[in-house]
């Protein structure tokens, strides 16, 4: 009879320990899922804000570039505020981000001097699009979305 009691005790201990391990694994998976979802949502908000600021900046600077008269201090200040907002959305250590910051300053200067605006604007928008695409791919990878293979 002792062997039966001992066997039942071992079985109960095995069931309890496997239940605890399963609960821990399930808890970790749920936490990771919640964290990925929260991070992905925040990244999407950040990408939308970055896109919005880039559009506002190019719209403002294009208007300054088209003006036949000298830009006012208020117009320059508004453009500078948009550049500052843009820079606050960017990683100061990233190479793509540094390129965007450099191009935003060049774009502002070209709008004031009324030369080479369109070519700098195209380079700026391309750099922003490249960064947005890269960050979107990161968000999809974090969410576990696999790349679609073209056939």
XYZ file of C-alpha atoms in Angstrom:
151
model
C 0.000 0.000 0.000
C 2.856 2.381 0.646
C 3.912 2.141 -2.956
C 0.391 3.187 -4.022
C 0.359 6.196 -1.703
C 3.829 7.126 -2.851
C 2.786 6.804 -6.530
C -0.270 8.999 -5.983
C 1.896 11.587 -4.226
C 4.355 11.616 -7.116
C 1.519 11.936 -9.629
C -0.027 14.851 -7.726
C 3.363 16.556 -7.417
C 3.953 16.085 -11.161
C 0.557 17.506 -12.039
C 1.036 20.495 -9.733
C 4.530 21.262 -11.003
C 3.489 21.004 -14.655
C 0.472 23.237 -13.925
C 2.745 25.832 -12.323
C 5.175 25.711 -15.263
C 2.275 26.031 -17.740
C 0.886 29.011 -15.802
C 4.290 30.740 -15.794
C 4.750 30.179 -19.530
C 1.211 31.372 -20.245
C 1.727 34.468 -18.085
C 4.962 35.349 -19.888
C 3.357 34.872 -23.299
C 0.409 37.075 -22.308
C 2.730 39.774 -20.947
C 4.817 39.724 -24.128
C 1.676 39.945 -26.258
C 0.369 42.921 -24.270
C 3.768 44.652 -24.379
C 4.117 44.133 -28.143
C 0.606 45.461 -28.708
C 1.258 48.568 -26.587
C 4.617 49.259 -28.225
C 3.189 48.744 -31.706
C 0.302 51.138 -30.996
C 2.715 53.782 -29.698
C 4.992 53.312 -32.709
C 2.038 53.805 -35.059
C 1.065 57.019 -33.246
C 4.685 58.197 -33.435
C 4.872 57.390 -37.169
C 1.637 59.305 -37.822
C 2.930 62.318 -35.873
C 6.262 62.214 -37.721
C 4.450 62.076 -41.066
C 2.170 64.960 -40.029
C 5.068 67.188 -38.933
C 6.987 66.478 -42.153
C 3.935 67.438 -44.224
C 3.342 70.608 -42.172
C 6.987 71.598 -42.546
C 7.130 71.087 -46.312
C 3.803 72.888 -46.753
C 4.999 75.877 -44.702
C 8.385 76.029 -46.433
C 6.869 75.605 -49.911
C 4.645 78.621 -49.194
C 7.697 80.619 -48.060
C 9.559 79.547 -51.180
C 6.715 80.747 -53.461
C 6.371 84.172 -51.807
C 7.532 87.153 -53.843
C 8.433 89.034 -50.685
C 10.765 88.493 -47.747
C 9.523 86.056 -45.125
C 8.405 87.625 -41.866
C 9.995 86.784 -38.542
C 6.780 85.004 -37.549
C 6.874 82.802 -40.645
C 10.519 81.892 -40.028
C 9.740 81.198 -36.366
C 6.832 78.923 -37.351
C 9.126 76.979 -39.694
C 11.777 76.723 -36.973
C 9.164 75.375 -34.520
C 8.191 72.700 -37.031
C 11.845 71.745 -37.504
C 12.216 71.509 -33.722
C 9.087 69.308 -33.500
C 10.479 67.124 -36.252
C 13.831 66.764 -34.512
C 12.125 65.826 -31.236
C 10.519 62.875 -33.034
C 13.884 61.600 -34.252
C 16.668 59.550 -32.714
C 19.675 61.920 -32.551
C 22.077 58.989 -33.014
C 20.487 57.430 -36.113
C 22.059 58.029 -39.515
C 18.709 58.299 -41.345
C 17.437 60.642 -38.672
C 20.578 62.796 -38.934
C 20.040 63.007 -42.685
C 16.442 64.159 -42.150
C 17.557 66.804 -39.639
C 20.257 68.054 -42.019
C 17.841 68.154 -44.955
C 15.193 70.009 -42.917
C 17.707 72.781 -42.226
C 18.761 72.836 -45.891
C 15.110 72.950 -46.929
C 14.461 75.937 -44.665
C 17.516 77.779 -46.021
C 16.582 77.028 -49.643
C 13.022 78.282 -49.064
C 14.400 81.587 -47.776
C 16.927 82.058 -50.574
C 14.439 80.726 -53.148
C 16.850 78.347 -54.848
C 17.107 74.569 -55.200
C 13.984 74.119 -53.101
C 12.348 71.321 -55.115
C 15.434 69.097 -55.273
C 16.046 69.440 -51.525
C 12.339 68.884 -50.822
C 12.427 65.651 -52.842
C 15.514 64.449 -50.949
C 13.877 65.373 -47.623
C 10.625 63.574 -48.435
C 12.535 60.503 -49.657
C 14.532 60.380 -46.412
C 11.338 60.678 -44.339
C 9.613 57.971 -46.407
C 12.615 55.653 -46.001
C 12.576 56.130 -42.223
C 8.798 55.624 -42.029
C 9.085 52.420 -44.064
C 11.938 51.111 -41.909
C 10.043 51.845 -38.698
C 6.865 50.280 -40.069
C 8.811 47.115 -40.911
C 10.160 47.084 -37.340
C 6.623 47.402 -35.967
C 5.438 44.505 -38.116
C 8.426 42.376 -37.078
C 7.748 43.089 -33.394
C 4.127 42.113 -33.895
C 5.250 38.843 -35.478
C 4.020 39.623 -38.987
C 6.067 37.717 -41.533
C 7.232 39.340 -44.757
C 5.199 38.336 -47.758
C 7.310 36.610 -50.395
C 6.595 37.751 -53.947
C 6.067 34.838 -56.295
